[in-house]
Structure formats: C-alpha cells, structure tokens
Amino acid sequence: MSIKCPEWPTGVGHQALNEVSSTLDIARQNAGQFPNATWITATRQSASRGRRGRAWVAPEGNFYGTLSVPCTDPETASLRSFVAALALYDALHGVMGEGPTLALKWPNDVLLNSGKVAGILLESLTVQGQIWGVAVGIGVNLIAAPSTAQVEDGAVYPVSVKGEAGEDVTPDVFLKHLAPAFSHWDTQLTSFGFNAIRTAWLNRAARLGETITARLPNEDVTGRFETVDENGYLVLNTPKGTRQIAAGDVFF
Ligand SMILES: O=C(O)CCCC[C@@H]1SC[C@@H]2NC(=O)N[C@@H]21
C-alpha cells in the first residue's frame, strides 16, 4: 500500500464522539479507512492510556483527542511528538493569553506554571502488518487535574488550565486552537525537516542547560541537559561522557 503524507492544512477531518474506550483505539480500528489526517475527539474515555502503560485520568470536560495521520514515512512519524508539543504550547497560549508560564519537557509533556498540563502518546497504525500511519494521542487537563496521589512518585505534579489560569475552556474551543497549530508545525516538519521543529522546541524547553535525570529501564542517567539531537534524542553531558537517550522519563 502506498499512501502519501497528507497536505496541510487542507483536508483535515474531524470525528466527534461521546464515550469511547480511547480515541487511540478508534484510530487503530479505522487505520486504512481515513484517507486524510483526521482528528478523533471524545467527551469521555473509559480506558485512557498514558505513556509506558500508565493510565491517564480522564474526567469529563478535559480534552481527549487523537490525530490519525496517514503517512508512509516511519522516521518522520515519531518526530510528530515534537510537532504535537509545539502545537499544544501555541494552543494553550491561545486560550490563556501570555500570563501563565508554559514550557516543554522531553520527551513529550507540556508544563504550565511548572506542572504537567498535557501529555502526548504516539502509536503506530498498521494495516495487514504494514505501518500505515501514526496516531497522535493528546490529553489536556482543561478543567481538572488528577491528584498528586494518582501520579508516580517524583513525577511532575499535574495541573489544569482552570486551576492555573482560571479559564473555562471547552474541548471544542481547545480543538479550534490546537488543530491549526498542529497543521502549522506539521507543515514546518514536512517542508523544512526536523531542524526547524527542533530549534523551536529547544527555545521552549524546560531545564535546558541544567542538571536533570533520565530514568531508563535499567539505570538512571544524570547530567547537564545539552540539547535534543537530529533524531529527537535527549543529549546529556554526564561525568562519564555524553549520553544520547532515545526514550525515558525525565526527573528534575
Ligand atoms: O502519559 C502521557 O503523558 C500521555 C497521555 C496521553 C493521553 C491521551 S488522551 C487521548 C489519547 N487517548 C488515550 O487513551 N491516551 C491519549
């Protein structure tokens, strides 16, 4: 099967659903069906998933969306987590104004006043065992954040737009900001390559130049956060030399 990456910003579809298990499940079930990039949103998710097999707390009123992107290029696909982070940054500024502080945390969290306000989870979409596209799952705490007891020890504490900025933003209004922002940054990626995205991401990065710890399956790596490289890997300058980290959780 040969499907080209979609042209932005035209031709982006939207399926608005009520309760689903997860908008990522709907994207999987429809892999191969949507010819264009399509936003799948839901008012409730009964089985929301987060990174590394964790659950994502999903009260009604928050934003739950997955963008199904048909695309034949698996390398560019994974870099869409950076596109999503930049789009979330712009969309959150759009709904809150310039006051609250936003920052991006590697690999794909968005921080509001230092707390986690949004998360991104990418999954491959396959048809008959072949990669067909990528699903970009996005959750945003618009009106409510989980309690700190519901998140892992040492993780960034969760916050909401309502709690930090006092704004009542509905998921529909949020998508009106997020969808064009995603199209904008995705056009940058597909037209100019990852370098433009990488530079924009680094300009908004939390703790760049500071000492941070990346938790990997078998070790913790602590070092100075130097940059994100051309593959999207975290680069840490440690006492034992430079480490390039493809995946992990970062702790400040
Ligand atoms: O762990 C994270 O930070 C990522 C959370 C991603 C949550 C979103 S909500 C929409 C989509 N559907 C899911 O089940 N998960 C993602």
PDB file of N, CA and C in Angstrom, residues 2-87:
ATOM      1  N   SER A   2       0.547   2.223  -0.821  1.00  0.00           N
ATOM      2  CA  SER A   2       1.348   3.439  -0.840  1.00  0.00           C
ATOM      3  C   SER A   2       0.451   4.643  -0.587  1.00  0.00           C
ATOM      4  N   ILE A   3       0.615   5.249   0.587  1.00  0.00           N
ATOM      5  CA  ILE A   3      -0.199   6.416   0.919  1.00  0.00           C
ATOM      6  C   ILE A   3       0.747   7.555   1.241  1.00  0.00           C
ATOM      7  N   LYS A   4       0.555   8.707   0.621  1.00  0.00           N
ATOM      8  CA  LYS A   4       1.455   9.831   0.855  1.00  0.00           C
ATOM      9  C   LYS A   4       1.058  10.567   2.127  1.00  0.00           C
ATOM     10  N   CYS A   5       2.027  11.280   2.731  1.00  0.00           N
ATOM     11  CA  CYS A   5       1.696  12.135   3.863  1.00  0.00           C
ATOM     12  C   CYS A   5       0.691  13.179   3.388  1.00  0.00           C
ATOM     13  N   PRO A   6      -0.280  13.526   4.247  1.00  0.00           N
ATOM     14  CA  PRO A   6      -1.313  14.450   3.798  1.00  0.00           C
ATOM     15  C   PRO A   6      -0.766  15.864   3.628  1.00  0.00           C
ATOM     16  N   GLU A   7      -1.440  16.621   2.784  1.00  0.00           N
ATOM     17  CA  GLU A   7      -1.127  18.039   2.635  1.00  0.00           C
ATOM     18  C   GLU A   7      -1.813  18.784   3.779  1.00  0.00           C
ATOM     19  N   TRP A   8      -1.097  19.733   4.357  1.00  0.00           N
ATOM     20  CA  TRP A   8      -1.702  20.573   5.391  1.00  0.00           C
ATOM     21  C   TRP A   8      -1.911  21.944   4.787  1.00  0.00           C
ATOM     22  N   PRO A   9      -2.825  22.774   5.256  1.00  0.00           N
ATOM     23  CA  PRO A   9      -3.789  22.482   6.305  1.00  0.00           C
ATOM     24  C   PRO A   9      -5.118  21.987   5.760  1.00  0.00           C
ATOM     25  N   THR A  10      -5.197  21.748   4.436  1.00  0.00           N
ATOM     26  CA  THR A  10      -6.490  21.352   3.870  1.00  0.00           C
ATOM     27  C   THR A  10      -6.743  19.875   4.109  1.00  0.00           C
ATOM     28  N   GLY A  11      -7.991  19.511   4.068  1.00  0.00           N
ATOM     29  CA  GLY A  11      -8.355  18.105   4.073  1.00  0.00           C
ATOM     30  C   GLY A  11      -8.247  17.414   5.408  1.00  0.00           C
ATOM     31  N   VAL A  12      -8.226  18.166   6.493  1.00  0.00           N
ATOM     32  CA  VAL A  12      -8.155  17.518   7.811  1.00  0.00           C
ATOM     33  C   VAL A  12      -9.577  17.247   8.281  1.00  0.00           C
ATOM     34  N   GLY A  13      -9.875  15.991   8.606  1.00  0.00           N
ATOM     35  CA  GLY A  13     -11.220  15.634   9.033  1.00  0.00           C
ATOM     36  C   GLY A  13     -11.375  15.694  10.545  1.00  0.00           C
ATOM     37  N   HIS A  14     -12.609  15.532  11.008  1.00  0.00           N
ATOM     38  CA  HIS A  14     -12.882  15.505  12.451  1.00  0.00           C
ATOM     39  C   HIS A  14     -14.045  14.557  12.729  1.00  0.00           C
ATOM     40  N   GLN A  15     -13.827  13.612  13.628  1.00  0.00           N
ATOM     41  CA  GLN A  15     -14.891  12.726  14.111  1.00  0.00           C
ATOM     42  C   GLN A  15     -15.074  13.037  15.586  1.00  0.00           C
ATOM     43  N   ALA A  16     -16.229  13.592  15.949  1.00  0.00           N
ATOM     44  CA  ALA A  16     -16.503  13.945  17.351  1.00  0.00           C
ATOM     45  C   ALA A  16     -17.385  12.859  17.962  1.00  0.00           C
ATOM     46  N   LEU A  17     -16.881  12.184  18.984  1.00  0.00           N
ATOM     47  CA  LEU A  17     -17.587  11.052  19.571  1.00  0.00           C
ATOM     48  C   LEU A  17     -17.920  11.339  21.033  1.00  0.00           C
ATOM     49  N   ASN A  18     -18.843  10.553  21.580  1.00  0.00           N
ATOM     50  CA  ASN A  18     -19.149  10.693  23.012  1.00  0.00           C
ATOM     51  C   ASN A  18     -18.198   9.811  23.800  1.00  0.00           C
ATOM     52  N   GLU A  19     -18.697   8.751  24.458  1.00  0.00           N
ATOM     53  CA  GLU A  19     -17.766   7.926  25.229  1.00  0.00           C
ATOM     54  C   GLU A  19     -17.153   6.844  24.346  1.00  0.00           C
ATOM     55  N   VAL A  20     -15.847   6.713  24.454  1.00  0.00           N
ATOM     56  CA  VAL A  20     -15.121   5.635  23.764  1.00  0.00           C
ATOM     57  C   VAL A  20     -14.172   5.023  24.794  1.00  0.00           C
ATOM     58  N   SER A  21     -13.574   3.879  24.463  1.00  0.00           N
ATOM     59  CA  SER A  21     -12.548   3.340  25.368  1.00  0.00           C
ATOM     60  C   SER A  21     -11.364   4.303  25.364  1.00  0.00           C
ATOM     61  N   SER A  22     -10.880   4.603  24.155  1.00  0.00           N
ATOM     62  CA  SER A  22      -9.765   5.525  23.979  1.00  0.00           C
ATOM     63  C   SER A  22      -9.822   6.002  22.525  1.00  0.00           C
ATOM     64  N   THR A  23      -9.574   7.266  22.308  1.00  0.00           N
ATOM     65  CA  THR A  23      -9.563   7.760  20.918  1.00  0.00           C
ATOM     66  C   THR A  23      -8.429   7.087  20.127  1.00  0.00           C
ATOM     67  N   LEU A  24      -7.393   6.603  20.831  1.00  0.00           N
ATOM     68  CA  LEU A  24      -6.334   5.842  20.144  1.00  0.00           C
ATOM     69  C   LEU A  24      -6.891   4.529  19.606  1.00  0.00           C
ATOM     70  N   ASP A  25      -7.831   3.909  20.359  1.00  0.00           N
ATOM     71  CA  ASP A  25      -8.443   2.660  19.875  1.00  0.00           C
ATOM     72  C   ASP A  25      -9.240   2.932  18.599  1.00  0.00           C
ATOM     73  N   ILE A  26      -9.944   4.060  18.559  1.00  0.00           N
ATOM     74  CA  ILE A  26     -10.763   4.375  17.374  1.00  0.00           C
ATOM     75  C   ILE A  26      -9.843   4.581  16.164  1.00  0.00           C
ATOM     76  N   ALA A  27      -8.709   5.244  16.401  1.00  0.00           N
ATOM     77  CA  ALA A  27      -7.752   5.438  15.300  1.00  0.00           C
ATOM     78  C   ALA A  27      -7.242   4.083  14.804  1.00  0.00           C
ATOM     79  N   ARG A  28      -6.963   3.176  15.727  1.00  0.00           N
ATOM     80  CA  ARG A  28      -6.477   1.830  15.323  1.00  0.00           C
ATOM     81  C   ARG A  28      -7.544   1.087  14.521  1.00  0.00           C
ATOM     82  N   GLN A  29      -8.778   1.152  15.059  1.00  0.00           N
ATOM     83  CA  GLN A  29      -9.864   0.416  14.379  1.00  0.00           C
ATOM     84  C   GLN A  29     -10.100   0.949  12.963  1.00  0.00           C
ATOM     85  N   ASN A  30      -9.798   2.224  12.755  1.00  0.00           N
ATOM     86  CA  ASN A  30     -10.058   2.848  11.449  1.00  0.00           C
ATOM     87  C   ASN A  30      -8.799   3.007  10.599  1.00  0.00           C
ATOM     88  N   ALA A  31      -7.702   2.397  11.026  1.00  0.00           N
ATOM     89  CA  ALA A  31      -6.469   2.512  10.223  1.00  0.00           C
ATOM     90  C   ALA A  31      -6.751   1.985   8.823  1.00  0.00           C
ATOM     91  N   GLY A  32      -6.314   2.750   7.837  1.00  0.00           N
ATOM     92  CA  GLY A  32      -6.563   2.367   6.452  1.00  0.00           C
ATOM     93  C   GLY A  32      -7.857   2.936   5.907  1.00  0.00           C
ATOM     94  N   GLN A  33      -8.720   3.448   6.794  1.00  0.00           N
ATOM     95  CA  GLN A  33     -10.031   3.950   6.347  1.00  0.00           C
ATOM     96  C   GLN A  33     -10.003   5.446   6.053  1.00  0.00           C
ATOM     97  N   PHE A  34      -9.411   6.231   6.987  1.00  0.00           N
ATOM     98  CA  PHE A  34      -9.413   7.684   6.787  1.00  0.00           C
ATOM     99  C   PHE A  34      -8.331   8.027   5.767  1.00  0.00           C
ATOM    100  N   PRO A  35      -8.695   8.574   4.612  1.00  0.00           N
ATOM    101  CA  PRO A  35      -7.662   8.887   3.623  1.00  0.00           C
ATOM    102  C   PRO A  35      -6.847  10.133   4.002  1.00  0.00           C
ATOM    103  N   ASN A  36      -7.462  11.017   4.816  1.00  0.00           N
ATOM    104  CA  ASN A  36      -6.776  12.253   5.217  1.00  0.00           C
ATOM    105  C   ASN A  36      -6.481  12.196   6.710  1.00  0.00           C
ATOM    106  N   ALA A  37      -5.637  13.121   7.152  1.00  0.00           N
ATOM    107  CA  ALA A  37      -5.451  13.270   8.591  1.00  0.00           C
ATOM    108  C   ALA A  37      -6.814  13.579   9.214  1.00  0.00           C
ATOM    109  N   THR A  38      -7.109  12.934  10.337  1.00  0.00           N
ATOM    110  CA  THR A  38      -8.433  13.093  10.960  1.00  0.00           C
ATOM    111  C   THR A  38      -8.290  13.197  12.474  1.00  0.00           C
ATOM    112  N   TRP A  39      -8.910  14.244  13.033  1.00  0.00           N
ATOM    113  CA  TRP A  39      -8.977  14.364  14.492  1.00  0.00           C
ATOM    114  C   TRP A  39     -10.134  13.507  14.988  1.00  0.00           C
ATOM    115  N   ILE A  40      -9.867  12.691  15.984  1.00  0.00           N
ATOM    116  CA  ILE A  40     -10.909  11.899  16.643  1.00  0.00           C
ATOM    117  C   ILE A  40     -10.968  12.416  18.076  1.00  0.00           C
ATOM    118  N   THR A  41     -12.107  12.989  18.450  1.00  0.00           N
ATOM    119  CA  THR A  41     -12.213  13.505  19.815  1.00  0.00           C
ATOM    120  C   THR A  41     -13.363  12.804  20.533  1.00  0.00           C
ATOM    121  N   ALA A  42     -13.293  12.783  21.842  1.00  0.00           N
ATOM    122  CA  ALA A  42     -14.350  12.149  22.634  1.00  0.00           C
ATOM    123  C   ALA A  42     -14.576  12.962  23.897  1.00  0.00           C
ATOM    124  N   THR A  43     -15.823  12.939  24.367  1.00  0.00           N
ATOM    125  CA  THR A  43     -16.103  13.656  25.613  1.00  0.00           C
ATOM    126  C   THR A  43     -15.620  12.857  26.824  1.00  0.00           C
ATOM    127  N   ARG A  44     -15.659  11.510  26.694  1.00  0.00           N
ATOM    128  CA  ARG A  44     -15.180  10.658  27.787  1.00  0.00           C
ATOM    129  C   ARG A  44     -14.393   9.501  27.216  1.00  0.00           C
ATOM    130  N   GLN A  45     -13.421   9.037  27.990  1.00  0.00           N
ATOM    131  CA  GLN A  45     -12.680   7.826  27.623  1.00  0.00           C
ATOM    132  C   GLN A  45     -12.736   6.890  28.826  1.00  0.00           C
ATOM    133  N   SER A  46     -13.184   5.666  28.607  1.00  0.00           N
ATOM    134  CA  SER A  46     -13.314   4.739  29.738  1.00  0.00           C
ATOM    135  C   SER A  46     -12.009   3.980  29.999  1.00  0.00           C
ATOM    136  N   ALA A  47     -11.093   3.970  29.035  1.00  0.00           N
ATOM    137  CA  ALA A  47      -9.818   3.247  29.214  1.00  0.00           C
ATOM    138  C   ALA A  47      -8.676   4.069  28.611  1.00  0.00           C
ATOM    139  N   SER A  48      -8.501   5.265  29.147  1.00  0.00           N
ATOM    140  CA  SER A  48      -7.451   6.159  28.628  1.00  0.00           C
ATOM    141  C   SER A  48      -6.090   5.617  28.968  1.00  0.00           C
ATOM    142  N   ARG A  49      -5.182   5.683  28.030  1.00  0.00           N
ATOM    143  CA  ARG A  49      -3.827   5.211  28.357  1.00  0.00           C
ATOM    144  C   ARG A  49      -2.818   6.336  28.202  1.00  0.00           C
ATOM    145  N   GLY A  50      -1.787   6.251  29.069  1.00  0.00           N
ATOM    146  CA  GLY A  50      -0.686   7.198  29.012  1.00  0.00           C
ATOM    147  C   GLY A  50       0.579   6.478  28.600  1.00  0.00           C
ATOM    148  N   ARG A  51       1.695   7.176  28.673  1.00  0.00           N
ATOM    149  CA  ARG A  51       2.969   6.586  28.278  1.00  0.00           C
ATOM    150  C   ARG A  51       3.332   5.452  29.234  1.00  0.00           C
ATOM    151  N   ARG A  52       4.117   4.510  28.709  1.00  0.00           N
ATOM    152  CA  ARG A  52       4.680   3.405  29.489  1.00  0.00           C
ATOM    153  C   ARG A  52       3.622   2.607  30.237  1.00  0.00           C
ATOM    154  N   GLY A  53       2.489   2.394  29.571  1.00  0.00           N
ATOM    155  CA  GLY A  53       1.449   1.536  30.136  1.00  0.00           C
ATOM    156  C   GLY A  53       0.703   2.140  31.307  1.00  0.00           C
ATOM    157  N   ARG A  54       0.922   3.425  31.567  1.00  0.00           N
ATOM    158  CA  ARG A  54       0.224   4.043  32.694  1.00  0.00           C
ATOM    159  C   ARG A  54      -1.188   4.443  32.269  1.00  0.00           C
ATOM    160  N   ALA A  55      -2.078   4.540  33.237  1.00  0.00           N
ATOM    161  CA  ALA A  55      -3.427   5.031  32.943  1.00  0.00           C
ATOM    162  C   ALA A  55      -3.376   6.555  32.855  1.00  0.00           C
ATOM    163  N   TRP A  56      -4.335   7.143  32.147  1.00  0.00           N
ATOM    164  CA  TRP A  56      -4.456   8.610  32.069  1.00  0.00           C
ATOM    165  C   TRP A  56      -5.818   8.957  32.652  1.00  0.00           C
ATOM    166  N   VAL A  57      -5.821   9.730  33.702  1.00  0.00           N
ATOM    167  CA  VAL A  57      -7.078  10.052  34.390  1.00  0.00           C
ATOM    168  C   VAL A  57      -7.920  10.959  33.488  1.00  0.00           C
ATOM    169  N   ALA A  58      -9.215  10.574  33.281  1.00  0.00           N
ATOM    170  CA  ALA A  58      -9.987  11.229  32.221  1.00  0.00           C
ATOM    171  C   ALA A  58     -11.380  11.675  32.663  1.00  0.00           C
ATOM    172  N   PRO A  59     -11.466  12.697  33.496  1.00  0.00           N
ATOM    173  CA  PRO A  59     -12.798  13.213  33.836  1.00  0.00           C
ATOM    174  C   PRO A  59     -13.409  13.975  32.664  1.00  0.00           C
ATOM    175  N   GLU A  60     -14.747  14.021  32.599  1.00  0.00           N
ATOM    176  CA  GLU A  60     -15.408  14.756  31.512  1.00  0.00           C
ATOM    177  C   GLU A  60     -15.068  16.246  31.617  1.00  0.00           C
ATOM    178  N   GLY A  61     -14.861  16.872  30.480  1.00  0.00           N
ATOM    179  CA  GLY A  61     -14.536  18.315  30.462  1.00  0.00           C
ATOM    180  C   GLY A  61     -13.112  18.570  30.041  1.00  0.00           C
ATOM    181  N   ASN A  62     -12.249  17.572  30.203  1.00  0.00           N
ATOM    182  CA  ASN A  62     -10.876  17.718  29.688  1.00  0.00           C
ATOM    183  C   ASN A  62     -10.853  17.354  28.200  1.00  0.00           C
ATOM    184  N   PHE A  63      -9.730  17.621  27.554  1.00  0.00           N
ATOM    185  CA  PHE A  63      -9.611  17.344  26.117  1.00  0.00           C
ATOM    186  C   PHE A  63      -8.998  15.962  25.892  1.00  0.00           C
ATOM    187  N   TYR A  64      -9.681  15.159  25.070  1.00  0.00           N
ATOM    188  CA  TYR A  64      -9.164  13.850  24.669  1.00  0.00           C
ATOM    189  C   TYR A  64      -9.232  13.779  23.152  1.00  0.00           C
ATOM    190  N   GLY A  65      -8.106  13.729  22.506  1.00  0.00           N
ATOM    191  CA  GLY A  65      -8.115  13.710  21.048  1.00  0.00           C
ATOM    192  C   GLY A  65      -6.958  12.900  20.500  1.00  0.00           C
ATOM    193  N   THR A  66      -7.209  12.296  19.350  1.00  0.00           N
ATOM    194  CA  THR A  66      -6.148  11.591  18.627  1.00  0.00           C
ATOM    195  C   THR A  66      -6.195  12.048  17.186  1.00  0.00           C
ATOM    196  N   LEU A  67      -5.045  12.444  16.667  1.00  0.00           N
ATOM    197  CA  LEU A  67      -4.955  12.774  15.251  1.00  0.00           C
ATOM    198  C   LEU A  67      -4.429  11.540  14.525  1.00  0.00           C
ATOM    199  N   SER A  68      -5.233  11.011  13.609  1.00  0.00           N
ATOM    200  CA  SER A  68      -4.816   9.873  12.785  1.00  0.00           C
ATOM    201  C   SER A  68      -4.145  10.448  11.542  1.00  0.00           C
ATOM    202  N   VAL A  69      -2.872  10.122  11.381  1.00  0.00           N
ATOM    203  CA  VAL A  69      -2.109  10.686  10.257  1.00  0.00           C
ATOM    204  C   VAL A  69      -1.655   9.560   9.331  1.00  0.00           C
ATOM    205  N   PRO A  70      -2.255   9.481   8.144  1.00  0.00           N
ATOM    206  CA  PRO A  70      -1.753   8.506   7.188  1.00  0.00           C
ATOM    207  C   PRO A  70      -0.433   8.997   6.626  1.00  0.00           C
ATOM    208  N   CYS A  71       0.581   8.196   6.688  1.00  0.00           N
ATOM    209  CA  CYS A  71       1.907   8.669   6.278  1.00  0.00           C
ATOM    210  C   CYS A  71       2.804   7.450   6.087  1.00  0.00           C
ATOM    211  N   THR A  72       3.585   7.460   5.032  1.00  0.00           N
ATOM    212  CA  THR A  72       4.412   6.282   4.763  1.00  0.00           C
ATOM    213  C   THR A  72       5.824   6.379   5.347  1.00  0.00           C
ATOM    214  N   ASP A  73       6.118   7.485   6.005  1.00  0.00           N
ATOM    215  CA  ASP A  73       7.494   7.714   6.446  1.00  0.00           C
ATOM    216  C   ASP A  73       7.619   7.480   7.962  1.00  0.00           C
ATOM    217  N   PRO A  74       8.022   6.288   8.399  1.00  0.00           N
ATOM    218  CA  PRO A  74       8.063   5.991   9.828  1.00  0.00           C
ATOM    219  C   PRO A  74       9.035   6.886  10.603  1.00  0.00           C
ATOM    220  N   GLU A  75      10.088   7.371   9.945  1.00  0.00           N
ATOM    221  CA  GLU A  75      11.051   8.216  10.676  1.00  0.00           C
ATOM    222  C   GLU A  75      10.433   9.549  11.054  1.00  0.00           C
ATOM    223  N   THR A  76       9.723  10.164  10.111  1.00  0.00           N
ATOM    224  CA  THR A  76       9.073  11.443  10.409  1.00  0.00           C
ATOM    225  C   THR A  76       7.942  11.227  11.405  1.00  0.00           C
ATOM    226  N   ALA A  77       7.325  10.062  11.336  1.00  0.00           N
ATOM    227  CA  ALA A  77       6.171   9.791  12.191  1.00  0.00           C
ATOM    228  C   ALA A  77       6.508  10.011  13.664  1.00  0.00           C
ATOM    229  N   SER A  78       7.618   9.467  14.124  1.00  0.00           N
ATOM    230  CA  SER A  78       7.926   9.560  15.557  1.00  0.00           C
ATOM    231  C   SER A  78       8.227  11.005  15.975  1.00  0.00           C
ATOM    232  N   LEU A  79       8.686  11.821  15.024  1.00  0.00           N
ATOM    233  CA  LEU A  79       9.015  13.219  15.357  1.00  0.00           C
ATOM    234  C   LEU A  79       7.761  14.058  15.546  1.00  0.00           C
ATOM    235  N   ARG A  80       6.609  13.466  15.242  1.00  0.00           N
ATOM    236  CA  ARG A  80       5.363  14.228  15.412  1.00  0.00           C
ATOM    237  C   ARG A  80       5.040  14.483  16.886  1.00  0.00           C
ATOM    238  N   SER A  81       5.737  13.807  17.808  1.00  0.00           N
ATOM    239  CA  SER A  81       5.511  14.161  19.215  1.00  0.00           C
ATOM    240  C   SER A  81       6.012  15.579  19.484  1.00  0.00           C
ATOM    241  N   PHE A  82       7.072  16.002  18.768  1.00  0.00           N
ATOM    242  CA  PHE A  82       7.582  17.374  18.933  1.00  0.00           C
ATOM    243  C   PHE A  82       6.629  18.371  18.268  1.00  0.00           C
ATOM    244  N   VAL A  83       6.075  17.977  17.128  1.00  0.00           N
ATOM    245  CA  VAL A  83       5.060  18.809  16.465  1.00  0.00           C
ATOM    246  C   VAL A  83       3.872  19.014  17.410  1.00  0.00           C
ATOM    247  N   ALA A  84       3.434  17.919  18.022  1.00  0.00           N
ATOM    248  CA  ALA A  84       2.284  17.994  18.929  1.00  0.00           C
ATOM    249  C   ALA A  84       2.587  18.890  20.128  1.00  0.00           C
ATOM    250  N   ALA A  85       3.801  18.782  20.668  1.00  0.00           N
ATOM    251  CA  ALA A  85       4.165  19.597  21.828  1.00  0.00           C
ATOM    252  C   ALA A  85       4.146  21.084  21.463  1.00  0.00           C
ATOM    253  N   LEU A  86       4.697  21.423  20.288  1.00  0.00           N
ATOM    254  CA  LEU A  86       4.691  22.833  19.865  1.00  0.00           C
ATOM    255  C   LEU A  86       3.264  23.326  19.623  1.00  0.00           C
ATOM    256  N   ALA A  87       2.440  22.468  19.037  1.00  0.00           N
ATOM    257  CA  ALA A  87       1.048  22.854  18.779  1.00  0.00           C
ATOM    258  C   ALA A  87       0.302  23.071  20.100  1.00  0.00           C
TER     259      ALA A  87
END
